[in-house]
PDB file of C-alpha atoms in Angstrom:
ATOM      1  CA  MET A   1     -15.689  14.258   4.227  1.00  0.00           C
ATOM      2  CA  SER A   2     -15.784  11.318   5.920  1.00  0.00           C
ATOM      3  CA  GLU A   3     -13.814  11.338   9.205  1.00  0.00           C
ATOM      4  CA  PHE A   4     -12.056   7.796   8.574  1.00  0.00           C
ATOM      5  CA  ILE A   5     -10.146   8.244   5.450  1.00  0.00           C
ATOM      6  CA  ARG A   6      -7.841  11.077   6.114  1.00  0.00           C
ATOM      7  CA  LEU A   7      -6.855  11.494   2.006  1.00  0.00           C
ATOM      8  CA  GLY A   8      -3.529  13.321   1.355  1.00  0.00           C
ATOM      9  CA  ALA A   9      -2.227  15.892  -1.604  1.00  0.00           C
ATOM     10  CA  ILE A  10       0.052  16.410  -3.745  1.00  0.00           C
ATOM     11  CA  ASN A  11       3.021  19.471  -2.767  1.00  0.00           C
ATOM     12  CA  LYS A  12       3.063  21.467  -5.675  1.00  0.00           C
ATOM     13  CA  LYS A  13       6.583  22.260  -5.300  1.00  0.00           C
ATOM     14  CA  THR A  14       7.662  19.175  -3.788  1.00  0.00           C
ATOM     15  CA  ASN A  15       5.951  17.160  -6.305  1.00  0.00           C
ATOM     16  CA  LYS A  16       5.028  14.726  -3.024  1.00  0.00           C
ATOM     17  CA  TYR A  17       2.076  13.039  -1.006  1.00  0.00           C
ATOM     18  CA  THR A  18       1.465  15.072   1.850  1.00  0.00           C
ATOM     19  CA  LYS A  19      -0.774  13.798   5.280  1.00  0.00           C
ATOM     20  CA  PRO A  20      -3.018  16.582   6.632  1.00  0.00           C
ATOM     21  CA  SER A  21      -1.262  16.218   9.604  1.00  0.00           C
ATOM     22  CA  HIS A  22       1.883  17.387   8.405  1.00  0.00           C
ATOM     23  CA  ALA A  23       0.706  19.786   5.537  1.00  0.00           C
ATOM     24  CA  ASN A  24       1.872  23.308   6.045  1.00  0.00           C
ATOM     25  CA  LYS A  25      -0.848  25.805   5.500  1.00  0.00           C
ATOM     26  CA  GLN A  26       2.001  28.414   3.136  1.00  0.00           C
ATOM     27  CA  ASP A  27       2.756  25.656   0.561  1.00  0.00           C
ATOM     28  CA  GLU A  28       0.537  24.899  -2.532  1.00  0.00           C
ATOM     29  CA  PHE A  29      -1.752  21.379  -2.949  1.00  0.00           C
ATOM     30  CA  ILE A  30      -3.179  19.914  -6.029  1.00  0.00           C
ATOM     31  CA  CYS A  31      -5.604  17.301  -5.708  1.00  0.00           C
ATOM     32  CA  ILE A  32      -4.603  13.256  -6.207  1.00  0.00           C
ATOM     33  CA  ASP A  33      -7.224  12.846  -8.468  1.00  0.00           C
ATOM     34  CA  CYS A  34      -8.392  15.571 -10.363  1.00  0.00           C
ATOM     35  CA  GLY A  35      -5.210  17.854 -10.353  1.00  0.00           C
ATOM     36  CA  ASN A  36      -6.919  20.374  -9.570  1.00  0.00           C
ATOM     37  CA  ASP A  37      -5.650  23.510  -6.600  1.00  0.00           C
ATOM     38  CA  VAL A  38      -6.885  21.725  -3.068  1.00  0.00           C
ATOM     39  CA  ILE A  39      -6.921  23.852   0.145  1.00  0.00           C
ATOM     40  CA  ILE A  40      -5.718  22.504   3.918  1.00  0.00           C
ATOM     41  CA  ARG A  41      -7.965  22.461   6.882  1.00  0.00           C
ATOM     42  CA  GLN A  42      -6.528  22.297  10.102  1.00  0.00           C
ATOM     43  CA  GLY A  43      -9.494  23.666  12.985  1.00  0.00           C
ATOM     44  CA  LYS A  44      -9.808  22.489  16.505  1.00  0.00           C
ATOM     45  CA  ILE A  45     -12.833  21.305  16.081  1.00  0.00           C
ATOM     46  CA  ARG A  46     -12.832  18.726  12.589  1.00  0.00           C
ATOM     47  CA  ILE A  47     -10.023  16.945  12.006  1.00  0.00           C
ATOM     48  CA  HIS A  48      -7.365  17.917   9.705  1.00  0.00           C
ATOM     49  CA  HIS A  49      -8.239  17.484   5.642  1.00  0.00           C
ATOM     50  CA  PHE A  50      -7.952  18.652   2.479  1.00  0.00           C
ATOM     51  CA  ALA A  51     -10.634  20.158   0.266  1.00  0.00           C
ATOM     52  CA  HIS A  52     -10.279  21.948  -2.954  1.00  0.00           C
ATOM     53  CA  CYS A  53     -10.879  25.382  -2.969  1.00  0.00           C
ATOM     54  CA  LYS A  54     -13.844  25.739  -5.130  1.00  0.00           C
ATOM     55  CA  LYS A  55     -17.007  24.348  -5.014  1.00  0.00           C
ATOM     56  CA  ASP A  56     -18.407  24.569  -8.875  1.00  0.00           C
ATOM     57  CA  ILE A  57     -15.181  21.799  -9.476  1.00  0.00           C
ATOM     58  CA  LYS A  58     -17.233  18.144  -9.190  1.00  0.00           C
ATOM     59  CA  CYS A  59     -14.488  15.864  -7.819  1.00  0.00           C
ATOM     60  CA  ASN A  60     -15.679  14.233  -4.707  1.00  0.00           C
ATOM     61  CA  PHE A  61     -12.252  12.947  -4.015  1.00  0.00           C
ATOM     62  CA  TYR A  62     -12.022  14.436  -0.226  1.00  0.00           C
ATOM     63  CA  ASP A  63     -15.486  14.300   0.452  1.00  0.00           C
ATOM     64  CA  SER A  64     -16.905  10.739  -0.856  1.00  0.00           C
ATOM     65  CA  PRO A  65     -14.299   9.288  -2.134  1.00  0.00           C
ATOM     66  CA  ASN A  66     -15.746   6.175  -4.482  1.00  0.00           C
ATOM     67  CA  GLU A  67     -13.493   3.084  -4.521  1.00  0.00           C
ATOM     68  CA  SER A  68     -11.414   3.362  -7.374  1.00  0.00           C
ATOM     69  CA  GLN A  69     -10.190   6.707  -5.586  1.00  0.00           C
ATOM     70  CA  ILE A  70      -9.146   4.899  -2.301  1.00  0.00           C
ATOM     71  CA  HIS A  71      -7.233   2.302  -3.937  1.00  0.00           C
ATOM     72  CA  LYS A  72      -4.754   5.101  -6.606  1.00  0.00           C
ATOM     73  CA  ASN A  73      -4.533   7.405  -3.430  1.00  0.00           C
ATOM     74  CA  ALA A  74      -3.317   4.110  -1.318  1.00  0.00           C
ATOM     75  CA  LYS A  75      -0.865   3.146  -4.675  1.00  0.00           C
ATOM     76  CA  LEU A  76       1.077   6.595  -4.249  1.00  0.00           C
ATOM     77  CA  LEU A  77       0.936   6.753  -0.844  1.00  0.00           C
ATOM     78  CA  LEU A  78       2.442   2.912  -0.513  1.00  0.00           C
ATOM     79  CA  LYS A  79       4.665   4.175  -3.441  1.00  0.00           C
ATOM     80  CA  TYR A  80       5.791   7.458  -1.002  1.00  0.00           C
ATOM     81  CA  ILE A  81       6.751   5.179   1.540  1.00  0.00           C
ATOM     82  CA  LEU A  82       8.891   2.718  -0.517  1.00  0.00           C
ATOM     83  CA  GLU A  83      10.831   5.394  -1.985  1.00  0.00           C
ATOM     84  CA  ASN A  84      11.268   8.290   1.112  1.00  0.00           C
ATOM     85  CA  LYS A  85      12.700   5.272   2.986  1.00  0.00           C
ATOM     86  CA  ILE A  86      10.037   4.851   5.431  1.00  0.00           C
ATOM     87  CA  GLN A  87      11.225   1.840   7.185  1.00  0.00           C
ATOM     88  CA  LEU A  88       8.206  -0.934   6.280  1.00  0.00           C
ATOM     89  CA  THR A  89       7.636  -4.127   8.056  1.00  0.00           C
ATOM     90  CA  ILE A  90       4.956  -6.458   6.230  1.00  0.00           C
ATOM     91  CA  LYS A  91       3.098  -8.548   8.576  1.00  0.00           C
ATOM     92  CA  ARG A  92       1.813 -11.885   8.468  1.00  0.00           C
ATOM     93  CA  LYS A  93      -0.527 -14.204   9.507  1.00  0.00           C
ATOM     94  CA  CYS A  94      -0.675 -18.670   8.647  1.00  0.00           C
ATOM     95  CA  ASN A  95      -4.065 -19.423   7.933  1.00  0.00           C
ATOM     96  CA  LYS A  96      -3.236 -22.921   9.949  1.00  0.00           C
ATOM     97  CA  CYS A  97      -1.035 -22.262  13.091  1.00  0.00           C
ATOM     98  CA  ASN A  98      -2.045 -18.196  13.408  1.00  0.00           C
ATOM     99  CA  LYS A  99       1.793 -17.637  13.485  1.00  0.00           C
ATOM    100  CA  ILE A 100       2.734 -14.269  12.662  1.00  0.00           C
ATOM    101  CA  ASP A 101       6.181 -13.279  10.362  1.00  0.00           C
ATOM    102  CA  GLU A 102       6.756 -10.019   9.788  1.00  0.00           C
ATOM    103  CA  TYR A 103       8.909  -9.405   6.337  1.00  0.00           C
ATOM    104  CA  ASP A 104      11.116  -6.285   6.412  1.00  0.00           C
ATOM    105  CA  ILE A 105      10.832  -4.653   3.056  1.00  0.00           C
ATOM    106  CA  PRO A 106      14.874  -3.597   2.004  1.00  0.00           C
ATOM    107  CA  GLU A 107      15.489   0.130   1.731  1.00  0.00           C
ATOM    108  CA  PHE A 108      15.011   1.467  -1.173  1.00  0.00           C
ATOM    109  CA  SER A 109      18.455   2.420  -2.804  1.00  0.00           C
ATOM    110  CA  GLU A 110      19.599   4.493  -5.915  1.00  0.00           C
ATOM    111  CA  ASN A 111      18.859   1.474  -7.793  1.00  0.00           C
ATOM    112  CA  SER A 112      15.990   1.326  -7.000  1.00  0.00           C
ATOM    113  CA  SER A 113      12.546   1.877  -8.501  1.00  0.00           C
ATOM    114  CA  ILE A 114       8.484   1.715  -7.050  1.00  0.00           C
ATOM    115  CA  ILE A 115       6.717   1.430 -10.621  1.00  0.00           C
ATOM    116  CA  ILE A 116       2.898   1.287 -10.316  1.00  0.00           C
ATOM    117  CA  GLU A 117       0.275  -0.448 -12.737  1.00  0.00           C
ATOM    118  CA  TYR A 118       3.434  -3.263 -13.477  1.00  0.00           C
ATOM    119  CA  ARG A 119       3.481  -5.210 -16.049  1.00  0.00           C
ATOM    120  CA  PHE A 120       5.646  -8.881 -16.087  1.00  0.00           C
ATOM    121  CA  GLU A 121       6.031 -11.857 -17.859  1.00  0.00           C
ATOM    122  CA  TYR A 122       4.970 -14.600 -14.928  1.00  0.00           C
ATOM    123  CA  ASN A 123       2.692 -17.962 -16.007  1.00  0.00           C
ATOM    124  CA  GLY A 124       1.584 -15.530 -18.604  1.00  0.00           C
ATOM    125  CA  VAL A 125       1.298 -11.324 -18.988  1.00  0.00           C
ATOM    126  CA  LYS A 126       0.985 -10.379 -15.825  1.00  0.00           C
ATOM    127  CA  ILE A 127      -0.315  -6.530 -14.420  1.00  0.00           C
ATOM    128  CA  ALA A 128       0.993  -5.614 -10.405  1.00  0.00           C
ATOM    129  CA  ASP A 129      -0.498  -2.758  -8.655  1.00  0.00           C
ATOM    130  CA  ILE A 130       3.320  -2.139  -7.396  1.00  0.00           C
ATOM    131  CA  ALA A 131       6.832  -3.954  -8.066  1.00  0.00           C
ATOM    132  CA  TYR A 132       9.275  -2.975  -5.993  1.00  0.00           C
ATOM    133  CA  THR A 133      12.359  -3.928  -8.526  1.00  0.00           C
ATOM    134  CA  GLU A 134      16.045  -3.313  -8.560  1.00  0.00           C
ATOM    135  CA  ASP A 135      18.470  -3.267 -11.841  1.00  0.00           C
ATOM    136  CA  ASN A 136      15.082  -4.196 -13.515  1.00  0.00           C
ATOM    137  CA  GLU A 137      14.770  -7.278 -11.547  1.00  0.00           C
ATOM    138  CA  ILE A 138      11.247  -7.723  -9.163  1.00  0.00           C
ATOM    139  CA  ILE A 139      12.569  -7.373  -5.424  1.00  0.00           C
ATOM    140  CA  CYS A 140       8.488  -7.559  -4.000  1.00  0.00           C
ATOM    141  CA  ILE A 141       4.994  -7.102  -5.305  1.00  0.00           C
ATOM    142  CA  PHE A 142       1.884  -5.680  -3.777  1.00  0.00           C
ATOM    143  CA  GLU A 143      -1.365  -5.778  -4.341  1.00  0.00           C
ATOM    144  CA  ILE A 144      -3.864  -3.111  -3.275  1.00  0.00           C
ATOM    145  CA  CYS A 145      -7.008  -4.281  -1.698  1.00  0.00           C
ATOM    146  CA  ASN A 146     -10.283  -2.117  -1.457  1.00  0.00           C
ATOM    147  CA  THR A 147     -13.180  -3.912  -1.786  1.00  0.00           C
ATOM    148  CA  HIS A 148     -11.948  -7.063  -3.564  1.00  0.00           C
ATOM    149  CA  LYS A 149      -8.944  -9.312  -3.350  1.00  0.00           C
ATOM    150  CA  THR A 150      -6.691 -10.602  -5.706  1.00  0.00           C
ATOM    151  CA  CYS A 151      -8.333 -13.600  -8.001  1.00  0.00           C
ATOM    152  CA  SER A 152      -5.112 -15.158  -8.800  1.00  0.00           C
ATOM    153  CA  GLU A 153      -2.434 -16.045  -6.646  1.00  0.00           C
ATOM    154  CA  ASN A 154      -0.179 -16.870  -9.969  1.00  0.00           C
ATOM    155  CA  ARG A 155       2.319 -14.238  -8.093  1.00  0.00           C
ATOM    156  CA  PRO A 156       5.952 -14.627  -7.962  1.00  0.00           C
ATOM    157  CA  GLU A 157       7.329 -14.868  -4.069  1.00  0.00           C
ATOM    158  CA  PRO A 158       7.534 -12.297  -2.088  1.00  0.00           C
ATOM    159  CA  TRP A 159       3.993 -10.421  -2.778  1.00  0.00           C
ATOM    160  CA  PHE A 160       1.228  -8.847  -0.378  1.00  0.00           C
ATOM    161  CA  GLU A 161      -1.952  -7.988  -0.642  1.00  0.00           C
ATOM    162  CA  LEU A 162      -2.498  -4.755   1.830  1.00  0.00           C
ATOM    163  CA  ASP A 163      -6.066  -3.552   1.961  1.00  0.00           C
ATOM    164  CA  ALA A 164      -6.015   0.090   1.076  1.00  0.00           C
ATOM    165  CA  LYS A 165      -7.764   2.027   4.058  1.00  0.00           C
ATOM    166  CA  ASN A 166      -5.757   0.360   6.034  1.00  0.00           C
ATOM    167  CA  ILE A 167      -2.654   1.911   4.450  1.00  0.00           C
ATOM    168  CA  ILE A 168      -4.227   5.514   4.289  1.00  0.00           C
ATOM    169  CA  GLU A 169      -5.034   5.059   7.949  1.00  0.00           C
ATOM    170  CA  THR A 170      -1.955   3.879   9.056  1.00  0.00           C
ATOM    171  CA  PHE A 171      -0.087   6.460   7.253  1.00  0.00           C
ATOM    172  CA  ASN A 172      -1.700   8.672   9.325  1.00  0.00           C
ATOM    173  CA  ASP A 173      -1.057   7.825  12.844  1.00  0.00           C
ATOM    174  CA  CYS A 174       2.167   6.472  12.226  1.00  0.00           C
ATOM    175  CA  ASP A 175       5.626   9.105  13.166  1.00  0.00           C
ATOM    176  CA  LEU A 176       7.388   8.471   9.178  1.00  0.00           C
ATOM    177  CA  GLN A 177       9.559   7.159  10.377  1.00  0.00           C
ATOM    178  CA  THR A 178       8.476   3.131  10.171  1.00  0.00           C
ATOM    179  CA  ILE A 179       5.433   1.446  10.009  1.00  0.00           C
ATOM    180  CA  GLN A 180       4.012  -1.497   9.951  1.00  0.00           C
ATOM    181  CA  LEU A 181       1.762  -3.010   7.489  1.00  0.00           C
ATOM    182  CA  GLN A 182      -0.716  -6.391   7.807  1.00  0.00           C
ATOM    183  CA  CYS A 183      -0.756  -8.574   4.439  1.00  0.00           C
ATOM    184  CA  ILE A 184      -4.335 -10.387   3.869  1.00  0.00           C
ATOM    185  CA  ARG A 185      -3.143 -13.010   1.308  1.00  0.00           C
ATOM    186  CA  ASP A 186      -4.943 -15.890   3.397  1.00  0.00           C
ATOM    187  CA  LYS A 187      -1.539 -18.267   3.234  1.00  0.00           C
ATOM    188  CA  THR A 188       0.073 -20.632   5.014  1.00  0.00           C
ATOM    189  CA  CYS A 189       3.940 -20.379   6.996  1.00  0.00           C
ATOM    190  CA  GLU A 190       6.896 -22.153   5.815  1.00  0.00           C
ATOM    191  CA  ASP A 191       6.769 -24.174   8.507  1.00  0.00           C
ATOM    192  CA  CYS A 192       3.011 -25.345   8.089  1.00  0.00           C
ATOM    193  CA  ASP A 193       4.010 -25.943   4.094  1.00  0.00           C
ATOM    194  CA  ASN A 194       7.019 -27.866   5.205  1.00  0.00           C
ATOM    195  CA  GLN A 195       5.318 -30.433   7.597  1.00  0.00           C
ATOM    196  CA  GLU A 196       2.241 -30.558   4.775  1.00  0.00           C
ATOM    197  CA  ASN A 197       5.007 -31.500   2.615  1.00  0.00           C
ATOM    198  CA  ILE A 198       6.661 -34.273   5.194  1.00  0.00           C
ATOM    199  CA  ILE A 199       2.930 -35.599   5.543  1.00  0.00           C
ATOM    200  CA  GLU A 200       2.061 -35.885   1.567  1.00  0.00           C
ATOM    201  CA  LYS A 201       5.399 -37.446   0.617  1.00  0.00           C
ATOM    202  CA  GLN A 202       4.848 -40.609   4.563  1.00  0.00           C
ATOM    203  CA  LEU A 203       1.347 -41.518   2.289  1.00  0.00           C
ATOM    204  CA  GLU A 204       3.067 -41.464  -0.948  1.00  0.00           C
ATOM    205  CA  LYS A 205       5.261 -44.080   0.696  1.00  0.00           C
ATOM    206  CA  GLY A 206       2.684 -45.879   3.182  1.00  0.00           C
ATOM    207  CA  ILE A 207       4.494 -44.518   5.990  1.00  0.00           C
ATOM    208  CA  ILE A 208       0.782 -43.897   7.683  1.00  0.00           C
TER     209      ILE A 208
END
């Protein structure tokens, strides 16, 4: 059991993601990865966590999750955050001036959809880890990184890259009303982009 990755489970009755610290022992839960029954352990010594009911089940999701399992958990968790109208703010640091910009993600509405593995056309066919859409139009895109960052920057703005483990741990520590996540994209801010464009135009005109 990892002491650093507190993975959630799906409540059988509500079909919602539940984090260990908010699980009720009277409810029933299933593993996100294999779909088998799990129980919540909320002792006084070890950190609260889920565990499989039967020892003969060959699923390591809660004991030693691999990269793809952590990635899967983070995607389901972010979908839960958005669909349950938990106020999500994304912070992004400029790689030139170190300015921190904040982006408040719009609240989920009846016309919104949160789609995992969303296929779309943008300079060719792309697949986003998660797309937030409204009336079938992309509001924003989220790419989830565990060990390997997104290879292509070729995505419609705004899009954010988030660390899988950071999503899980931040959610475990938040108050379930608001949550702030750090975008890990290597990107310059709008002010720096504008300044760079001005310099390029001045160079073209021979001003500098």
